[in-house]
mmCIF file of N, CA and C in Angstrom:
data_model
loop_
_atom_site.group_PDB
_atom_site.id
_atom_site.type_symbol
_atom_site.label_atom_id
_atom_site.label_comp_id
_atom_site.label_asym_id
_atom_site.label_seq_id
_atom_site.Cartn_x
_atom_site.Cartn_y
_atom_site.Cartn_z
ATOM 1 N N MET A 159 0.290 78.639 187.490
ATOM 2 C CA MET A 159 1.186 79.352 186.594
ATOM 3 C C MET A 159 2.216 80.149 187.370
ATOM 4 N N GLY A 160 1.813 80.784 188.468
ATOM 5 C CA GLY A 160 2.696 81.653 189.232
ATOM 6 C C GLY A 160 3.858 80.893 189.869
ATOM 7 N N LYS A 161 3.571 79.659 190.351
ATOM 8 C CA LYS A 161 4.616 78.879 191.009
ATOM 9 C C LYS A 161 5.678 78.440 190.024
ATOM 10 N N LYS A 162 5.277 78.051 188.820
ATOM 11 C CA LYS A 162 6.242 77.633 187.813
ATOM 12 C C LYS A 162 7.144 78.796 187.412
ATOM 13 N N LYS A 163 6.556 79.963 187.275
ATOM 14 C CA LYS A 163 7.333 81.138 186.877
ATOM 15 C C LYS A 163 8.340 81.516 187.964
ATOM 16 N N GLU A 164 7.906 81.468 189.237
ATOM 17 C CA GLU A 164 8.811 81.765 190.347
ATOM 18 C C GLU A 164 9.950 80.761 190.408
ATOM 19 N N GLU A 165 9.627 79.482 190.211
ATOM 20 C CA GLU A 165 10.651 78.442 190.245
ATOM 21 C C GLU A 165 11.646 78.625 189.102
ATOM 22 N N GLN A 166 11.147 78.990 187.934
ATOM 23 C CA GLN A 166 12.017 79.213 186.780
ATOM 24 C C GLN A 166 12.938 80.422 187.037
ATOM 25 N N GLN A 167 12.406 81.480 187.630
ATOM 26 C CA GLN A 167 13.226 82.651 187.935
ATOM 27 C C GLN A 167 14.297 82.309 188.972
ATOM 28 N N ARG A 168 13.930 81.509 189.964
ATOM 29 C CA ARG A 168 14.891 81.094 190.986
ATOM 30 C C ARG A 168 16.009 80.264 190.355
ATOM 31 N N GLN A 169 15.652 79.366 189.439
ATOM 32 C CA GLN A 169 16.647 78.529 188.757
ATOM 33 C C GLN A 169 17.581 79.380 187.910
ATOM 34 N N GLU A 170 17.035 80.383 187.208
ATOM 35 C CA GLU A 170 17.865 81.284 186.408
ATOM 36 C C GLU A 170 18.816 82.075 187.283
ATOM 37 N N GLN A 171 18.345 82.486 188.457
ATOM 38 C CA GLN A 171 19.190 83.241 189.378
ATOM 39 C C GLN A 171 20.348 82.372 189.873
ATOM 40 N N ILE A 172 20.086 81.111 190.175
ATOM 41 C CA ILE A 172 21.137 80.200 190.620
ATOM 42 C C ILE A 172 22.156 79.989 189.508
ATOM 43 N N GLU A 173 21.693 79.811 188.282
ATOM 44 C CA GLU A 173 22.609 79.626 187.158
ATOM 45 C C GLU A 173 23.481 80.861 186.936
ATOM 46 N N GLN A 174 22.886 82.043 187.064
ATOM 47 C CA GLN A 174 23.656 83.277 186.939
ATOM 48 C C GLN A 174 24.715 83.363 188.026
ATOM 49 N N GLU A 175 24.333 82.992 189.234
ATOM 50 C CA GLU A 175 25.245 83.045 190.371
ATOM 51 C C GLU A 175 26.445 82.133 190.137
ATOM 52 N N LEU A 176 26.212 80.960 189.589
ATOM 53 C CA LEU A 176 27.291 80.017 189.355
ATOM 54 C C LEU A 176 28.146 80.408 188.159
ATOM 55 N N SER A 177 27.563 81.106 187.195
ATOM 56 C CA SER A 177 28.352 81.499 186.024
ATOM 57 C C SER A 177 29.334 82.605 186.370
ATOM 58 N N ARG A 178 29.048 83.386 187.419
ATOM 59 C CA ARG A 178 29.933 84.469 187.827
ATOM 60 C C ARG A 178 30.727 84.091 189.071
ATOM 61 N N LEU A 179 31.069 82.850 189.220
ATOM 62 C CA LEU A 179 31.741 82.363 190.415
ATOM 63 C C LEU A 179 33.175 82.891 190.489
ATOM 64 N N HIS A 180 33.511 83.524 191.609
ATOM 65 C CA HIS A 180 34.862 84.045 191.824
ATOM 66 C C HIS A 180 35.765 82.907 192.270
ATOM 67 N N MET A 181 36.961 82.852 191.690
ATOM 68 C CA MET A 181 37.952 81.857 192.078
ATOM 69 C C MET A 181 39.211 82.579 192.530
ATOM 70 N N PRO A 182 39.981 81.963 193.447
ATOM 71 C CA PRO A 182 41.225 82.608 193.882
ATOM 72 C C PRO A 182 42.213 82.743 192.735
ATOM 73 N N ARG A 183 42.840 83.919 192.665
ATOM 74 C CA ARG A 183 43.849 84.185 191.641
ATOM 75 C C ARG A 183 45.147 84.600 192.306
ATOM 76 N N GLY A 184 46.250 84.233 191.731
ATOM 77 C CA GLY A 184 47.547 84.662 192.248
ATOM 78 C C GLY A 184 47.788 84.181 193.670
ATOM 79 N N ARG A 185 47.988 85.108 194.601
ATOM 80 C CA ARG A 185 48.298 84.765 195.995
ATOM 81 C C ARG A 185 47.056 84.481 196.812
ATOM 82 N N GLU A 186 45.881 84.663 196.287
ATOM 83 C CA GLU A 186 44.640 84.462 197.023
ATOM 84 C C GLU A 186 44.423 82.978 197.329
ATOM 85 N N THR A 187 43.685 82.713 198.406
ATOM 86 C CA THR A 187 43.404 81.339 198.805
ATOM 87 C C THR A 187 42.020 81.257 199.446
ATOM 88 N N PHE A 188 41.476 80.052 199.511
ATOM 89 C CA PHE A 188 40.224 79.823 200.212
ATOM 90 C C PHE A 188 40.479 79.855 201.713
ATOM 91 N N GLY A 189 39.453 80.195 202.486
ATOM 92 C CA GLY A 189 39.558 80.174 203.938
ATOM 93 C C GLY A 189 38.197 79.988 204.574
ATOM 94 N N ILE A 190 38.203 79.567 205.841
ATOM 95 C CA ILE A 190 36.970 79.388 206.606
ATOM 96 C C ILE A 190 37.066 80.279 207.842
ATOM 97 N N ILE A 191 36.043 81.052 208.098
ATOM 98 C CA ILE A 191 36.047 81.959 209.238
ATOM 99 C C ILE A 191 35.851 81.150 210.516
ATOM 100 N N GLU A 192 36.815 81.250 211.421
ATOM 101 C CA GLU A 192 36.741 80.540 212.696
ATOM 102 C C GLU A 192 36.060 81.366 213.767
ATOM 103 N N GLN A 193 36.429 82.669 213.836
ATOM 104 C CA GLN A 193 35.922 83.484 214.927
ATOM 105 C C GLN A 193 35.917 84.942 214.504
ATOM 106 N N ARG A 194 34.837 85.649 214.851
ATOM 107 C CA ARG A 194 34.771 87.093 214.611
ATOM 108 C C ARG A 194 35.332 87.798 215.833
ATOM 109 N N LEU A 195 36.246 88.741 215.580
ATOM 110 C CA LEU A 195 36.937 89.404 216.681
ATOM 111 C C LEU A 195 36.435 90.813 216.931
ATOM 112 N N GLY A 196 35.661 91.372 216.045
ATOM 113 C CA GLY A 196 35.172 92.735 216.191
ATOM 114 C C GLY A 196 36.002 93.691 215.354
ATOM 115 N N ALA A 197 35.449 94.890 215.117
ATOM 116 C CA ALA A 197 36.117 95.932 214.324
ATOM 117 C C ALA A 197 36.468 95.418 212.931
ATOM 118 N N SER A 198 35.564 94.686 212.304
ATOM 119 C CA SER A 198 35.695 94.097 210.962
ATOM 120 C C SER A 198 36.930 93.215 210.827
ATOM 121 N N ARG A 199 37.329 92.569 211.913
ATOM 122 C CA ARG A 199 38.434 91.617 211.887
ATOM 123 C C ARG A 199 37.927 90.250 212.325
ATOM 124 N N MET A 200 38.572 89.215 211.796
ATOM 125 C CA MET A 200 38.197 87.863 212.159
ATOM 126 C C MET A 200 39.372 86.914 211.985
ATOM 127 N N ARG A 201 39.311 85.800 212.683
ATOM 128 C CA ARG A 201 40.330 84.760 212.567
ATOM 129 C C ARG A 201 39.856 83.785 211.487
ATOM 130 N N VAL A 202 40.722 83.575 210.483
ATOM 131 C CA VAL A 202 40.368 82.738 209.338
ATOM 132 C C VAL A 202 41.398 81.629 209.196
ATOM 133 N N ARG A 203 40.925 80.400 209.055
ATOM 134 C CA ARG A 203 41.812 79.272 208.776
ATOM 135 C C ARG A 203 41.870 79.096 207.259
ATOM 136 N N CYS A 204 43.031 79.349 206.695
ATOM 137 C CA CYS A 204 43.212 79.305 205.242
ATOM 138 C C CYS A 204 43.576 77.895 204.791
ATOM 139 N N PHE A 205 43.317 77.605 203.534
ATOM 140 C CA PHE A 205 43.573 76.276 203.000
ATOM 141 C C PHE A 205 45.051 76.034 202.738
ATOM 142 N N ASP A 206 45.907 77.051 202.897
ATOM 143 C CA ASP A 206 47.348 76.830 202.765
ATOM 144 C C ASP A 206 47.963 76.411 204.096
ATOM 145 N N GLY A 207 47.104 76.145 205.106
ATOM 146 C CA GLY A 207 47.567 75.617 206.377
ATOM 147 C C GLY A 207 47.862 76.665 207.436
ATOM 148 N N LYS A 208 47.615 77.923 207.158
ATOM 149 C CA LYS A 208 47.912 78.987 208.113
ATOM 150 C C LYS A 208 46.626 79.601 208.642
ATOM 151 N N THR A 209 46.686 80.092 209.871
ATOM 152 C CA THR A 209 45.570 80.820 210.455
ATOM 153 C C THR A 209 45.946 82.291 210.490
ATOM 154 N N ARG A 210 45.101 83.130 209.893
ATOM 155 C CA ARG A 210 45.392 84.553 209.773
ATOM 156 C C ARG A 210 44.316 85.385 210.447
ATOM 157 N N ILE A 211 44.726 86.565 210.904
ATOM 158 C CA ILE A 211 43.784 87.588 211.354
ATOM 159 C C ILE A 211 43.480 88.423 210.114
ATOM 160 N N CYS A 212 42.252 88.360 209.638
ATOM 161 C CA CYS A 212 41.890 89.036 208.394
ATOM 162 C C CYS A 212 40.896 90.145 208.677
ATOM 163 N N ARG A 213 40.895 91.119 207.823
ATOM 164 C CA ARG A 213 39.958 92.230 207.958
ATOM 165 C C ARG A 213 39.166 92.364 206.676
ATOM 166 N N ILE A 214 38.041 93.032 206.772
ATOM 167 C CA ILE A 214 37.251 93.358 205.589
ATOM 168 C C ILE A 214 37.652 94.775 205.188
ATOM 169 N N PRO A 215 38.164 94.975 203.977
ATOM 170 C CA PRO A 215 38.572 96.317 203.560
ATOM 171 C C PRO A 215 37.401 97.297 203.591
ATOM 172 N N GLY A 216 37.698 98.571 203.756
ATOM 173 C CA GLY A 216 36.675 99.598 203.903
ATOM 174 C C GLY A 216 35.684 99.655 202.762
ATOM 175 N N ARG A 217 36.133 99.384 201.543
ATOM 176 C CA ARG A 217 35.212 99.449 200.395
ATOM 177 C C ARG A 217 34.178 98.335 200.420
ATOM 178 N N LEU A 218 34.427 97.272 201.202
ATOM 179 C CA LEU A 218 33.505 96.133 201.248
ATOM 180 C C LEU A 218 32.736 96.008 202.564
ATOM 181 N N THR A 219 32.973 96.907 203.518
ATOM 182 C CA THR A 219 32.371 96.720 204.847
ATOM 183 C C THR A 219 30.854 96.673 204.805
ATOM 184 N N ARG A 220 30.221 97.467 203.992
ATOM 185 C CA ARG A 220 28.750 97.484 203.939
ATOM 186 C C ARG A 220 28.187 96.366 203.057
ATOM 187 N N LYS A 221 28.968 95.873 202.114
ATOM 188 C CA LYS A 221 28.493 94.853 201.173
ATOM 189 C C LYS A 221 28.684 93.431 201.693
ATOM 190 N N LEU A 222 29.732 93.226 202.481
ATOM 191 C CA LEU A 222 30.148 91.872 202.849
ATOM 192 C C LEU A 222 29.801 91.591 204.310
ATOM 193 N N TRP A 223 28.791 90.764 204.526
ATOM 194 C CA TRP A 223 28.381 90.373 205.869
ATOM 195 C C TRP A 223 28.760 88.914 206.058
ATOM 196 N N VAL A 224 29.624 88.653 207.028
ATOM 197 C CA VAL A 224 30.137 87.297 207.220
ATOM 198 C C VAL A 224 29.799 86.786 208.616
ATOM 199 N N ARG A 225 29.803 85.464 208.736
ATOM 200 C CA ARG A 225 29.557 84.778 210.006
ATOM 201 C C ARG A 225 30.574 83.655 210.156
ATOM 202 N N ASP A 226 30.579 83.033 211.319
ATOM 203 C CA ASP A 226 31.467 81.899 211.542
ATOM 204 C C ASP A 226 31.138 80.783 210.553
ATOM 205 N N ASN A 227 32.153 80.054 210.129
ATOM 206 C CA ASN A 227 32.072 78.908 209.218
ATOM 207 C C ASN A 227 31.697 79.286 207.789
ATOM 208 N N ASP A 228 31.777 80.553 207.418
ATOM 209 C CA ASP A 228 31.592 80.958 206.023
ATOM 210 C C ASP A 228 32.881 80.686 205.247
ATOM 211 N N VAL A 229 32.742 80.298 203.982
ATOM 212 C CA VAL A 229 33.905 80.111 203.112
ATOM 213 C C VAL A 229 34.147 81.417 202.379
ATOM 214 N N VAL A 230 35.396 81.885 202.414
ATOM 215 C CA VAL A 230 35.750 83.179 201.847
ATOM 216 C C VAL A 230 37.036 83.052 201.027
ATOM 217 N N ILE A 231 37.315 84.093 200.240
ATOM 218 C CA ILE A 231 38.603 84.216 199.560
ATOM 219 C C ILE A 231 39.440 85.200 200.360
ATOM 220 N N VAL A 232 40.658 84.793 200.700
ATOM 221 C CA VAL A 232 41.568 85.608 201.496
ATOM 222 C C VAL A 232 42.786 85.963 200.649
ATOM 223 N N GLU A 233 43.188 87.237 200.722
ATOM 224 C CA GLU A 233 44.434 87.658 200.085
ATOM 225 C C GLU A 233 45.424 88.031 201.187
ATOM 226 N N PRO A 234 46.504 87.247 201.347
ATOM 227 C CA PRO A 234 47.497 87.574 202.380
ATOM 228 C C PRO A 234 48.172 88.914 202.076
ATOM 229 N N TRP A 235 48.585 89.621 203.134
ATOM 230 C CA TRP A 235 49.285 90.884 202.965
ATOM 231 C C TRP A 235 50.694 90.617 202.464
ATOM 232 N N GLU A 236 51.260 91.608 201.770
ATOM 233 C CA GLU A 236 52.636 91.466 201.297
ATOM 234 C C GLU A 236 53.601 91.377 202.463
ATOM 235 N N TYR A 237 53.399 92.229 203.475
ATOM 236 C CA TYR A 237 54.224 92.194 204.680
ATOM 237 C C TYR A 237 53.388 91.570 205.785
ATOM 238 N N GLY A 238 53.917 90.559 206.416
ATOM 239 C CA GLY A 238 53.151 89.870 207.451
ATOM 240 C C GLY A 238 52.087 88.970 206.856
ATOM 241 N N GLY A 239 52.330 88.433 205.670
ATOM 242 C CA GLY A 239 51.342 87.620 204.962
ATOM 243 C C GLY A 239 50.994 86.319 205.640
ATOM 244 N N ASP A 240 51.904 85.822 206.523
ATOM 245 C CA ASP A 240 51.606 84.583 207.237
ATOM 246 C C ASP A 240 50.652 84.814 208.394
ATOM 247 N N ALA A 241 50.526 86.080 208.823
ATOM 248 C CA ALA A 241 49.711 86.360 209.998
ATOM 249 C C ALA A 241 48.479 87.199 209.687
ATOM 250 N N LYS A 242 48.485 87.963 208.596
ATOM 251 C CA LYS A 242 47.392 88.888 208.315
ATOM 252 C C LYS A 242 46.962 88.802 206.853
ATOM 253 N N GLY A 243 45.717 89.256 206.602
ATOM 254 C CA GLY A 243 45.203 89.241 205.243
ATOM 255 C C GLY A 243 43.902 90.015 205.134
ATOM 256 N N ASP A 244 43.400 90.098 203.905
ATOM 257 C CA ASP A 244 42.132 90.764 203.624
ATOM 258 C C ASP A 244 41.130 89.741 203.096
ATOM 259 N N ILE A 245 39.870 89.909 203.480
ATOM 260 C CA ILE A 245 38.795 89.074 202.947
ATOM 261 C C ILE A 245 38.218 89.791 201.732
ATOM 262 N N LEU A 246 38.205 89.106 200.593
ATOM 263 C CA LEU A 246 37.771 89.736 199.359
ATOM 264 C C LEU A 246 36.387 89.297 198.897
ATOM 265 N N TYR A 247 35.967 88.065 199.243
ATOM 266 C CA TYR A 247 34.716 87.548 198.703
ATOM 267 C C TYR A 247 34.164 86.473 199.639
ATOM 268 N N LYS A 248 32.853 86.412 199.757
ATOM 269 C CA LYS A 248 32.180 85.378 200.553
ATOM 270 C C LYS A 248 31.311 84.535 199.624
ATOM 271 N N TYR A 249 31.369 83.231 199.775
ATOM 272 C CA TYR A 249 30.569 82.323 198.956
ATOM 273 C C TYR A 249 29.210 82.074 199.584
ATOM 274 N N THR A 250 28.189 81.981 198.728
ATOM 275 C CA THR A 250 26.846 81.633 199.174
ATOM 276 C C THR A 250 26.753 80.112 199.333
ATOM 277 N N PRO A 251 25.733 79.597 200.022
ATOM 278 C CA PRO A 251 25.602 78.142 200.158
ATOM 279 C C PRO A 251 25.497 77.413 198.812
ATOM 280 N N THR A 252 24.846 78.012 197.840
ATOM 281 C CA THR A 252 24.740 77.395 196.509
ATOM 282 C C THR A 252 26.109 77.294 195.860
ATOM 283 N N GLN A 253 26.888 78.354 195.970
ATOM 284 C CA GLN A 253 28.226 78.348 195.388
ATOM 285 C C GLN A 253 29.125 77.343 196.105
ATOM 286 N N MET A 254 28.974 77.220 197.428
ATOM 287 C CA MET A 254 29.779 76.249 198.170
ATOM 288 C C MET A 254 29.456 74.825 197.731
ATOM 289 N N ALA A 255 28.186 74.537 197.510
ATOM 290 C CA ALA A 255 27.793 73.201 197.040
ATOM 291 C C ALA A 255 28.405 72.918 195.673
ATOM 292 N N PHE A 256 28.410 73.921 194.809
ATOM 293 C CA PHE A 256 29.001 73.765 193.472
ATOM 294 C C PHE A 256 30.510 73.514 193.581
ATOM 295 N N LEU A 257 31.195 74.270 194.439
ATOM 296 C CA LEU A 257 32.642 74.095 194.609
ATOM 297 C C LEU A 257 32.970 72.718 195.176
ATOM 298 N N ARG A 258 32.135 72.236 196.117
ATOM 299 C CA ARG A 258 32.344 70.888 196.658
ATOM 300 C C ARG A 258 32.177 69.841 195.569
ATOM 301 N N LYS A 259 31.149 70.020 194.740
ATOM 302 C CA LYS A 259 30.868 69.057 193.681
ATOM 303 C C LYS A 259 32.009 69.000 192.668
ATOM 304 N N LYS A 260 32.595 70.166 192.377
ATOM 305 C CA LYS A 260 33.695 70.236 191.408
ATOM 306 C C LYS A 260 35.047 69.863 192.008
ATOM 307 N N GLY A 261 35.110 69.724 193.354
ATOM 308 C CA GLY A 261 36.337 69.263 193.992
ATOM 309 C C GLY A 261 37.282 70.359 194.444
ATOM 310 N N TYR A 262 36.867 71.605 194.415
ATOM 311 C CA TYR A 262 37.741 72.686 194.848
ATOM 312 C C TYR A 262 37.878 72.736 196.365
ATOM 313 N N LEU A 263 36.910 72.232 197.091
ATOM 314 C CA LEU A 263 36.926 72.303 198.551
ATOM 315 C C LEU A 263 37.255 70.959 199.184
ATOM 316 N N LYS A 264 38.090 70.154 198.536
ATOM 317 C CA LYS A 264 38.485 68.861 199.085
ATOM 318 C C LYS A 264 39.221 69.023 200.407
ATOM 319 N N GLN A 265 40.027 70.106 200.529
ATOM 320 C CA GLN A 265 40.796 70.323 201.747
ATOM 321 C C GLN A 265 39.893 70.622 202.934
ATOM 322 N N MET A 266 38.661 71.047 202.689
ATOM 323 C CA MET A 266 37.735 71.381 203.763
ATOM 324 C C MET A 266 37.433 70.159 204.620
ATOM 325 N N GLU A 267 37.509 68.970 204.040
ATOM 326 C CA GLU A 267 37.199 67.752 204.778
ATOM 327 C C GLU A 267 38.237 67.482 205.864
ATOM 328 N N GLY A 268 39.432 68.057 205.735
ATOM 329 C CA GLY A 268 40.476 67.859 206.727
ATOM 330 C C GLY A 268 40.288 68.667 207.996
ATOM 331 N N PHE A 269 39.401 69.656 207.974
ATOM 332 C CA PHE A 269 39.183 70.490 209.157
ATOM 333 C C PHE A 269 38.256 69.756 210.126
ATOM 334 N N GLU A 270 38.473 70.016 211.422
ATOM 335 C CA GLU A 270 37.710 69.325 212.464
ATOM 336 C C GLU A 270 36.240 69.710 212.443
ATOM 337 N N GLU A 271 35.933 70.974 212.100
ATOM 338 C CA GLU A 271 34.558 71.446 212.188
ATOM 339 C C GLU A 271 33.634 70.737 211.189
ATOM 340 N N PHE A 272 34.185 70.276 210.109
ATOM 341 C CA PHE A 272 33.358 69.699 209.061
ATOM 342 C C PHE A 272 33.566 68.237 209.070
#
């Protein structure tokens, strides 16, 4: 009985996670973290074809833990938007699988790492 209940709770958690999936809005774009540079900054290859030095804003520093090859949402800066940006959201592996299945991450196949 306990295993079925745990499995059902895990399935409900995955469904909840997918129902609240964040998507890029406006100027935001998908990106893949290439390299962590320190001081909450990292080099991110964005799906619009540009590589930016992005930072994690202060309000998210404790909540958002990122590593190399994570898929994130990047918002370019108004000034220097081709070179700099902010990381707003990190996708979990379950969410990445869902985005791949729905076709949102088709551009990811063009990158050498994948």
